[in-house]
Coordinates of C-alpha atoms in Angstrom, one line a residue:
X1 CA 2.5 -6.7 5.1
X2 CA 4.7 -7.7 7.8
X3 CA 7.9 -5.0 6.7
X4 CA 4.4 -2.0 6.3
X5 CA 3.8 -3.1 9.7
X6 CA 7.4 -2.4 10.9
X7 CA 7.6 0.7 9.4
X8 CA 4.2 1.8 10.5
X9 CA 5.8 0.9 14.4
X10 CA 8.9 3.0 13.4
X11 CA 6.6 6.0 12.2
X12 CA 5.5 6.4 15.2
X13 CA 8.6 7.1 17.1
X14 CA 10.7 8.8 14.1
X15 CA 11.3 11.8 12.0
X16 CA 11.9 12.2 8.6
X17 CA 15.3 13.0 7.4
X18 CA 15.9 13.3 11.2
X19 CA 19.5 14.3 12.3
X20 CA 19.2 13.6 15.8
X21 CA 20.8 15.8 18.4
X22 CA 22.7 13.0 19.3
X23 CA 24.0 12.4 15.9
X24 CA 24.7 16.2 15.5
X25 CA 27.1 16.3 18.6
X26 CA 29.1 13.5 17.2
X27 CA 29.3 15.2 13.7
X28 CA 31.4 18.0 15.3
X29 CA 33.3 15.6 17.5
X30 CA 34.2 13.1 13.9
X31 CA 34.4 15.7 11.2
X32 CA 37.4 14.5 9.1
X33 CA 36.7 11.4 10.0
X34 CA 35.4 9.4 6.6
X35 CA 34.7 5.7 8.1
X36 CA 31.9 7.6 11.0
X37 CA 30.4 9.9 8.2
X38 CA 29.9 6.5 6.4
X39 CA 27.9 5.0 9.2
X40 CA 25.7 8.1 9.8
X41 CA 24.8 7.9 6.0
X42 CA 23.9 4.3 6.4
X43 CA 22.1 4.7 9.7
X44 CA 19.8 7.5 7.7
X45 CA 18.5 5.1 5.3
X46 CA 17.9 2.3 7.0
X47 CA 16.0 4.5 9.7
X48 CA 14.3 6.6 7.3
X49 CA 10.8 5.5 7.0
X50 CA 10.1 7.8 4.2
X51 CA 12.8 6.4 2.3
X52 CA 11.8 3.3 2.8
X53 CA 8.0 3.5 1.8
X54 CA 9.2 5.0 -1.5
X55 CA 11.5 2.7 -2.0
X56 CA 9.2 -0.3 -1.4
X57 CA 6.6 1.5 -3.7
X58 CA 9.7 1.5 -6.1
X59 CA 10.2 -1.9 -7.3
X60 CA 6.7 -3.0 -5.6
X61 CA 5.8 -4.3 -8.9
X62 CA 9.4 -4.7 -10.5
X63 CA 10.4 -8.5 -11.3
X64 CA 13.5 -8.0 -12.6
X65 CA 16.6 -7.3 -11.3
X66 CA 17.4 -5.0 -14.5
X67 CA 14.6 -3.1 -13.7
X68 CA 15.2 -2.7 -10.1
X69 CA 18.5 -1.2 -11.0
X70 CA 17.0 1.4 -13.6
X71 CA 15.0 2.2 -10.7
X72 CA 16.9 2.4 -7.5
X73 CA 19.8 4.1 -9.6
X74 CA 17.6 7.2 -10.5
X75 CA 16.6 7.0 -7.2
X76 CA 20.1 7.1 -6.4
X77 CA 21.1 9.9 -8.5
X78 CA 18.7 12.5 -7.6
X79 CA 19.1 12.0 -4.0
X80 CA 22.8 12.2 -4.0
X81 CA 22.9 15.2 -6.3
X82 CA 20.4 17.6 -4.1
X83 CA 21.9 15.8 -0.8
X84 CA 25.4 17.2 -2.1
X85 CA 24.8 20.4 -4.1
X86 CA 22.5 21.7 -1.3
X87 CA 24.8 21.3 2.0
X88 CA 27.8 22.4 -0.3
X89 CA 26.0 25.7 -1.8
X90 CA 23.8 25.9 1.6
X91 CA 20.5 25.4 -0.4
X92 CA 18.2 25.3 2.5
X93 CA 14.1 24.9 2.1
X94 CA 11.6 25.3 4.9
X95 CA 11.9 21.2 6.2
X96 CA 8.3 21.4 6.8
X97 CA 7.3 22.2 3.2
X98 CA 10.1 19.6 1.8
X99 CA 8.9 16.7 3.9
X100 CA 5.2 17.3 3.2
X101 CA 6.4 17.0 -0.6
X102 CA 8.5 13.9 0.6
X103 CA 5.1 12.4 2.2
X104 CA 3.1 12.9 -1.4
X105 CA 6.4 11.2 -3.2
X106 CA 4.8 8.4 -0.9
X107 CA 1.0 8.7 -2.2
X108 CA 2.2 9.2 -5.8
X109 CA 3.8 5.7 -5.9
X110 CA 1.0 4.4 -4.5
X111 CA -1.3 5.8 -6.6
X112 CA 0.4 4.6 -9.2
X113 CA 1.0 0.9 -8.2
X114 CA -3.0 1.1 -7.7
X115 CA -3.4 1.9 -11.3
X116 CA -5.2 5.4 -10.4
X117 CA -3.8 7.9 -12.9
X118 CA -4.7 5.9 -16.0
X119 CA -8.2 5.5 -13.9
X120 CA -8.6 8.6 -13.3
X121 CA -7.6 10.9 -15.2
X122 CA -6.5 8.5 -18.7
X123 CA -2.7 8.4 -19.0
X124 CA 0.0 7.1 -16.9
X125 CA 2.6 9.7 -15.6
X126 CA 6.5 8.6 -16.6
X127 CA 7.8 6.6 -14.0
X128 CA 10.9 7.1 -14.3
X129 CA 11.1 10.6 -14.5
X130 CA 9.0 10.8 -11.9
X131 CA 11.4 8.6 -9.6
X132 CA 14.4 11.1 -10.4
X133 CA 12.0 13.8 -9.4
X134 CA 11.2 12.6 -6.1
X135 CA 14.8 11.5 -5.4
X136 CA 15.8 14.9 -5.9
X137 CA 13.2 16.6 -3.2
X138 CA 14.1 13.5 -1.1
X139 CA 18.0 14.3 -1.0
X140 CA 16.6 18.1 -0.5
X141 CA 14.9 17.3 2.6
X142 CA 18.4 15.6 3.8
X143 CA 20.5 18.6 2.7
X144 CA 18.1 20.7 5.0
X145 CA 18.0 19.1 7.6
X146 CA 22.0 18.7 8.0
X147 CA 22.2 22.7 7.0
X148 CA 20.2 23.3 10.2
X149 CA 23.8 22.3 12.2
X150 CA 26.7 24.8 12.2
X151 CA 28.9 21.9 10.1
X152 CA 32.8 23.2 10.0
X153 CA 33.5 23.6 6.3
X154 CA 36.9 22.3 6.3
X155 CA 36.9 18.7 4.5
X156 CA 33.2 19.2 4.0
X157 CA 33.5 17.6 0.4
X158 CA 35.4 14.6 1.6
X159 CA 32.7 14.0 4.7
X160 CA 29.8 14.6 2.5
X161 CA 31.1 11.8 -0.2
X162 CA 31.8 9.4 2.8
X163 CA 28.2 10.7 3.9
X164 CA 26.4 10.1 0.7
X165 CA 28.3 6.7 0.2
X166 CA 27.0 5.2 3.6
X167 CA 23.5 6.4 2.3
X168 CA 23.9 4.2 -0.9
X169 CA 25.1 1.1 1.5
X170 CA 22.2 1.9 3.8
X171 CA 19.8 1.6 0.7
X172 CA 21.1 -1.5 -0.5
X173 CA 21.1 -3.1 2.4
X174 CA 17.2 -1.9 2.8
X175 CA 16.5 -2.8 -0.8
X176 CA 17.9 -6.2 -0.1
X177 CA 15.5 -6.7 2.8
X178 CA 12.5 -5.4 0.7
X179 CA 13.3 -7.7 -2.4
X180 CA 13.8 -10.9 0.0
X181 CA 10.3 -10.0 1.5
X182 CA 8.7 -9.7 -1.6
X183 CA 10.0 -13.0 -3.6
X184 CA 8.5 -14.9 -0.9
X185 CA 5.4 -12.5 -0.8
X186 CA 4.4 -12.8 -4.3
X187 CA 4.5 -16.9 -4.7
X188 CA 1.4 -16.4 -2.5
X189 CA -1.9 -16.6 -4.7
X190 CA -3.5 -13.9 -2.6
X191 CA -0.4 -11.6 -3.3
X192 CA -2.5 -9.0 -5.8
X193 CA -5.2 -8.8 -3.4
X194 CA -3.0 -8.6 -0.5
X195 CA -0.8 -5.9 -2.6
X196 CA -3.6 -3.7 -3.3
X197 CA -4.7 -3.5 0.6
X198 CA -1.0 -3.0 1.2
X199 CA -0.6 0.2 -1.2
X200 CA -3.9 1.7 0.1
X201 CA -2.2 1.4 3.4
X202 CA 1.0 3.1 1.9
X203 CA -1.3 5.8 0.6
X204 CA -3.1 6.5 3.7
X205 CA 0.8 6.7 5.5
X206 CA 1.8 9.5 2.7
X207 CA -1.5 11.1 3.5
X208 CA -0.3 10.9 7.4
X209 CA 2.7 12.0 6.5
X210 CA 2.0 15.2 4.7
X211 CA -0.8 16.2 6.9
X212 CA 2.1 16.0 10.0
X213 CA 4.2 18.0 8.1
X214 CA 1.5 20.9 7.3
X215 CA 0.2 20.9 10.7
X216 CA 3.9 21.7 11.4
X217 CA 4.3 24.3 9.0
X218 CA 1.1 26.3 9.8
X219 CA 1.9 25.9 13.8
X220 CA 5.4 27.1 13.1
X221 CA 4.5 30.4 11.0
X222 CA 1.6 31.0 13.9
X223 CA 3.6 30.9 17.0

């Protein structure tokens, strides 16, 4: 409860995917530069609140450490591959519409932690496929919103590697955070009650999320 709490604070004052216009001048004044582009990856996870709410609904109910792996590794995968193959081939998507699918990668995982697709409608959706899935639109929404900068193309490879690599540290450094937090969370004997008020709550923040993102679609195609 405390970390939902943090993020909800975070929500708040953040974008998803954001690539300030801070960060974006000093992209033009590093590029070349792998140890910066490193930093800049690693600062995106740990600062993305979407990513983080996924992640946490993740390994949510994941004991072992095998499993976690399985997880965060497909995760992993699809985020890096549309991350990379959409800046490098200038795959761009509206980010409205690619964040409001990033918000329901949020209520799916909750969903599912809550047991609702076998509730409601009698079978349970592959989780792991379904993680790959939604790391893919999640490394989309990245890729989009760095496409939206006039990025020099010389030793764009090299910078997007170190990029993508600080974005692995930056999740494993989250993940560690979220699987401290929920050892000691789940030797309390109110942790399944407390876990299914806590993946409503994560529901309700997808919800939030995609309605943002909609509002900002439909107010960007009617101006």
């Amino acid at each position: 409860m405390i970390l939902l709490a943090a993020v909800l604070l975070t929500a708040a004052q953040a974008l998803a995917h954001n690539v300030t216009a801070g960060d974006a001048g000093y992209i033009q004044e590093i590029w070349g530069a792998d140890h910066p582009f490193m930093y800049l990856g690693a600062k995106h996870m740990v600062t993305g609140y979407d990513h983080i709410l996924f992640l946490l609904g993740v390994v949510f109910f994941l004991y072992r450490m095998k499993d976690v792996g399985i997880y965060v590794s497909l995760f992993a995968i699809g985020h890096s591959v549309t991350m990379l193959l959409g800046v490098w081939y200038g795959w761009g998507i509206n980010a409205y519409i690619i964040d409001a699918i990033i918000g329901l990668s949020v209520v799916y995982k909750a969903m599912d932690n809550l047991g609702l697709f076998q509730k409601w409608l009698g079978f349970q959706p592959n989780t792991k496929v379904a993680t790959l899935v939604f790391g893919l639109f999640h490394g989309t929404g990245l890729a989009t919103k760095i496409l939206d900068y006039d990025i020099p193309q010389d030793g764009l490879l090299a910078n997007l590697l170190a990029f993508n690599v600080g974005v692995e540290i930056g999740q494993l450094l989250a993940l560690a955070v979220i699987l401290i937090v929920m050892g000691y969370w789940r030797r309390s004997p109110s942790f399944l009650r407390q876990a299914t008020i806590a993946n409503v709550v994560m529901m309700v923040l997808g919800i939030w999320l995609t309605f943002n993102q909609v509002a900002g679609y439909i107010a960007s195609t009617s101006a």
